[in-house]
Coordinates of C-alpha atoms in Angstrom, one line a residue:
X14 CA 14.6 -7.9 18.1
X15 CA 14.2 -4.4 17.8
X16 CA 18.3 -2.5 17.3
X17 CA 18.6 1.3 17.3
X18 CA 21.9 3.1 16.1
X19 CA 23.3 -0.1 17.2
X20 CA 21.9 -0.6 20.5
X21 CA 19.0 -2.7 21.3
X22 CA 15.9 -0.5 22.1
X23 CA 13.6 -0.6 24.6
X24 CA 10.4 -1.4 23.4
X25 CA 8.2 -0.3 26.3
X26 CA 9.5 2.7 26.3
X27 CA 8.9 3.2 22.4
X28 CA 5.5 1.2 23.3
X29 CA 4.5 3.4 25.3
X30 CA 4.0 6.5 23.4
X31 CA 1.5 4.8 21.4
X32 CA -2.2 3.7 22.4
X33 CA -2.1 -0.1 22.8
X34 CA -4.7 -0.5 20.2
X35 CA -2.7 1.2 17.4
X36 CA -1.1 -0.3 14.2
X37 CA 2.3 1.3 15.5
X38 CA 1.9 -0.2 18.9
X39 CA 2.0 -3.6 17.3
X40 CA 4.6 -3.0 14.9
X41 CA 6.7 -2.1 17.6
X42 CA 5.6 -5.6 19.5
X43 CA 6.1 -7.9 16.6
X44 CA 9.9 -6.5 15.8
X45 CA 10.9 -6.3 19.7
X46 CA 9.7 -10.3 20.1
X47 CA 11.5 -11.1 16.7
X48 CA 13.9 -13.8 16.5
X49 CA 14.8 -11.6 13.5
X50 CA 17.4 -8.3 14.1
X51 CA 15.7 -4.6 12.8
X52 CA 17.6 -2.8 12.2
X53 CA 17.1 1.5 12.4
X54 CA 19.9 4.4 12.0
X55 CA 17.8 6.3 14.2
X56 CA 14.6 6.8 16.3
X57 CA 13.6 9.2 13.6
X58 CA 13.9 6.4 11.0
X59 CA 11.6 3.8 13.1
X60 CA 9.3 6.6 13.5
X61 CA 8.8 7.3 10.2
X62 CA 8.2 4.0 9.0
X63 CA 5.3 3.4 12.0
X64 CA 3.7 6.9 10.2
X65 CA 3.7 5.6 6.9
X66 CA 2.3 2.3 8.1
X67 CA -0.4 3.8 10.2
X68 CA -0.8 6.6 7.1
X69 CA -1.0 2.9 4.2
X70 CA -3.5 1.3 6.9
X71 CA -5.6 4.7 6.8
X72 CA -5.7 5.7 3.1
X73 CA -7.0 1.6 3.2
X74 CA -10.1 2.9 5.1
X75 CA -11.1 5.7 3.4
X76 CA -10.6 4.4 0.3
X77 CA -12.7 1.4 1.2
X78 CA -15.2 3.7 2.3
X79 CA -15.2 5.3 -1.2
X80 CA -17.2 5.0 -4.3
X81 CA -14.7 3.7 -5.7
X82 CA -15.9 0.7 -8.5
X83 CA -13.8 -2.7 -9.1
X84 CA -13.6 -3.1 -12.5
X85 CA -11.3 -5.2 -15.0
X86 CA -8.9 -3.6 -16.9
X87 CA -11.1 -2.8 -20.1
X88 CA -14.1 -1.2 -18.5
X89 CA -11.4 0.9 -16.3
X90 CA -12.3 4.5 -16.0
X91 CA -10.9 8.1 -13.6
X92 CA -11.4 11.5 -14.2
X93 CA -10.9 13.2 -17.4
X94 CA -9.9 16.2 -15.6
X95 CA -6.8 14.4 -14.2
X96 CA -6.0 11.5 -16.4
X97 CA -5.5 10.1 -19.4
X98 CA -7.4 6.6 -19.6
X99 CA -4.8 4.6 -21.8
X100 CA -6.3 1.9 -24.4
X101 CA -4.9 -1.1 -21.8
X102 CA -7.0 0.4 -19.1
X103 CA -4.3 2.0 -17.3
X104 CA -3.8 6.3 -15.9
X105 CA -1.6 8.0 -16.9
X106 CA -1.4 11.7 -15.2
X107 CA -2.9 14.4 -17.8
X108 CA 0.4 17.3 -18.9
X109 CA 0.2 20.1 -16.3
X110 CA -1.9 18.5 -13.5
X111 CA 0.2 18.0 -10.3
X112 CA 0.2 14.4 -9.2
X113 CA -1.2 15.8 -5.5
X114 CA -4.3 16.9 -7.3
X115 CA -4.7 14.0 -9.2
X116 CA -4.3 11.4 -6.2
X117 CA -6.7 13.2 -4.3
X118 CA -9.5 13.6 -6.7
X119 CA -9.3 9.5 -6.7
X120 CA -10.5 9.9 -2.8
X121 CA -12.1 13.2 -3.2
X122 CA -14.4 12.2 -6.4
X123 CA -14.1 8.4 -6.5
X124 CA -17.3 7.2 -8.1
X125 CA -15.7 8.5 -11.2
X126 CA -13.0 6.0 -11.3
X127 CA -13.2 1.9 -11.1
X128 CA -10.2 -0.3 -11.4
X129 CA -8.9 -3.9 -10.4
X130 CA -7.1 -4.6 -6.9
X131 CA -3.5 -4.2 -8.2
X132 CA -4.3 -0.4 -9.0
X133 CA -6.2 0.0 -5.9
X134 CA -3.1 -1.1 -3.8
X135 CA -0.7 1.7 -5.5
X136 CA -3.6 4.6 -5.0
X137 CA -3.3 3.7 -1.0
X138 CA 0.6 3.8 -1.0
X139 CA 0.1 7.0 -2.9
X140 CA -2.8 8.2 -0.5
X141 CA -0.5 7.8 2.2
X142 CA 2.9 9.2 1.0
X143 CA 0.9 12.5 0.3
X144 CA 0.0 12.6 4.2
X145 CA 3.5 12.7 5.2
X146 CA 5.5 14.6 2.1
X147 CA 5.7 18.3 1.3
X148 CA 3.2 18.5 -2.1
X149 CA 6.0 19.8 -3.9
X150 CA 8.6 17.1 -3.0
X151 CA 5.7 14.4 -3.7
X152 CA 5.0 16.1 -7.1
X153 CA 8.3 15.8 -7.8
X154 CA 8.8 12.5 -7.2
X155 CA 5.6 11.5 -9.0
X156 CA 5.4 13.8 -11.9
X157 CA 4.8 11.4 -14.5
X158 CA 2.6 9.0 -12.9
X159 CA 1.1 5.9 -14.1
X160 CA -1.0 3.5 -12.3
X161 CA -2.1 0.0 -13.9
X162 CA -0.2 -3.5 -13.0
X163 CA 3.1 -4.1 -10.5
X164 CA 4.7 -3.8 -14.1
X165 CA 3.9 -0.4 -14.2
X166 CA 4.5 1.0 -10.4
X167 CA 6.4 4.3 -9.8
X168 CA 10.0 3.4 -8.6
X169 CA 9.6 5.4 -5.2
X170 CA 7.4 2.0 -4.9
X171 CA 9.0 -0.7 -7.0
X172 CA 9.5 -2.8 -3.5
X173 CA 6.0 -2.8 -3.4
X174 CA 5.6 -5.2 -6.3
X175 CA 7.6 -7.9 -5.4
X176 CA 6.0 -10.5 -2.9
X177 CA 8.9 -11.9 -0.4
X178 CA 8.7 -14.4 2.6
X179 CA 9.2 -12.9 5.7
X180 CA 10.2 -13.2 9.0
X181 CA 7.8 -11.2 10.3
X182 CA 4.4 -10.1 9.2
X183 CA 3.5 -6.3 10.0
X184 CA 0.3 -3.7 9.7
X185 CA 0.5 -2.0 6.4
X186 CA 2.3 -4.4 4.2
X187 CA 0.6 -5.8 1.2
X188 CA -0.7 -9.5 1.4
X189 CA -1.8 -12.0 -1.3
X190 CA -4.5 -14.3 -1.8
X191 CA -4.3 -16.3 -4.2
X192 CA -6.8 -18.7 -6.0
X193 CA -5.2 -21.2 -8.1
X194 CA -8.6 -23.1 -9.3
X195 CA -9.6 -19.8 -10.5
X196 CA -12.0 -20.0 -12.9
X197 CA -10.9 -19.1 -16.5
X198 CA -14.4 -17.6 -17.4
X199 CA -13.5 -15.0 -14.1
X200 CA -9.6 -14.3 -14.4
X201 CA -10.3 -11.1 -11.9
X202 CA -11.0 -13.8 -9.5
X203 CA -7.6 -15.1 -9.4
X204 CA -6.1 -13.4 -6.4
X205 CA -7.1 -10.3 -4.3
X206 CA -4.2 -7.8 -3.4
X207 CA -5.3 -6.9 0.1
X208 CA -3.0 -4.6 3.0
X209 CA -3.0 -6.2 5.9
X210 CA -4.3 -3.6 8.5
X211 CA -4.2 -5.0 11.8
X212 CA -3.1 -8.9 11.5
X213 CA -6.6 -10.1 11.6
X214 CA -8.4 -7.8 8.8
X215 CA -7.4 -7.2 5.3
X216 CA -8.3 -4.7 2.8
X217 CA -8.8 -5.4 -0.7
X218 CA -10.4 -3.4 -3.2
X219 CA -13.6 -4.6 -4.6
X220 CA -13.8 -7.1 -1.6
X221 CA -14.0 -5.3 1.3
X222 CA -12.5 -5.0 4.9
X223 CA -13.1 -9.0 5.9
X224 CA -10.5 -11.4 7.7
X225 CA -8.9 -14.2 5.5
X226 CA -11.4 -16.5 5.8
X227 CA -14.0 -14.8 4.5
X228 CA -11.7 -13.1 1.8
X229 CA -10.8 -16.9 1.1
X230 CA -14.8 -18.1 0.7
X231 CA -15.2 -15.7 -1.7
X232 CA -12.1 -16.5 -4.0
X233 CA -13.6 -20.5 -3.4
X234 CA -16.6 -19.7 -4.9
X235 CA -15.1 -18.6 -7.9
X236 CA -13.3 -21.6 -8.9
X237 CA -13.4 -24.5 -11.7
X238 CA -15.5 -26.9 -12.0
X239 CA -14.5 -29.9 -9.6
X240 CA -11.1 -27.8 -8.2
X241 CA -9.0 -29.6 -5.8
X242 CA -7.4 -26.5 -4.4
X243 CA -8.4 -23.9 -2.1
X244 CA -7.4 -20.4 -2.4
X245 CA -4.9 -19.3 0.5
X246 CA -3.0 -16.2 2.1
X247 CA 0.3 -16.6 0.6
X248 CA 3.1 -16.7 3.2
X249 CA 5.0 -13.6 1.9
X250 CA 4.4 -10.0 1.9
X251 CA 5.5 -6.7 0.0
X252 CA 6.3 -3.3 1.4
X253 CA 7.6 -0.2 0.6
X254 CA 11.2 0.4 1.1
X255 CA 10.8 2.5 4.5
X256 CA 14.9 3.3 4.8
X257 CA 15.0 4.9 1.1
X258 CA 11.5 6.9 1.5
X259 CA 12.7 8.4 4.8
X260 CA 15.5 9.3 3.1
X261 CA 13.7 11.3 0.8
X262 CA 11.2 12.6 3.2
X263 CA 14.4 13.9 5.1
X264 CA 15.7 15.8 1.9
X265 CA 12.7 16.8 1.2
X266 CA 11.3 18.3 4.5
X267 CA 15.6 20.0 5.1
X268 CA 14.7 21.7 1.7
X269 CA 11.4 23.0 2.7
X270 CA 12.9 24.2 5.8
X271 CA 16.1 26.1 4.0
X272 CA 13.4 27.4 1.1
X273 CA 11.1 29.0 4.4
X274 CA 14.1 30.1 6.1
X275 CA 15.8 32.5 2.8
X276 CA 12.1 33.4 1.5

């Protein structure tokens, strides 16, 4: 059930504002039909989440179409004009470089980059937020940006690092395909971080955009000898803290308005 400002929402009216095949429409329909109650303080808060989820999907598709390579950490690479590649394979923002410019460069100069799927998920989230937040606010939030694995996540995206059982799975969620019997000689195939695009298709860096069955089949081809367990889609998901990000967005846009009025 969808609750806005402590009142049941008219999902049919809300859904009518979005195309039938859109991610936003899918989210509204799913939340409205759920046995769980989903609370939003305002319509603006819900609309923010819907927009961010759609931007996450858009960023996933843009990264999929890019030339960013799939590389294990020991062989990762990044444009040295914007990033310092650390010995562990992570990327830290260079001093004097704006986070917005550095993230944008990943999409625009993608052939200069190579990393694995966890880092790619963070790049997706950053690319989505960059489309929504004022640039000054984005740069303040991510001024000490460091990209690597789920142990090194910006505090604004920390919730995307931890998988939880969910009552419902939604477009824009991070899902994980586990490969419990992975070949120890190819540990990079131990699983695949993905973004749920529409409940049927998933984007995983290095794997591409596929249905779950195809991703599982690819992982199964990289199991140890005499493996007894198939790869599988975990019944959990991670997602940004949309409520917190909305509060930050409100502060950022209100401050920007005040600045424009007093300039």
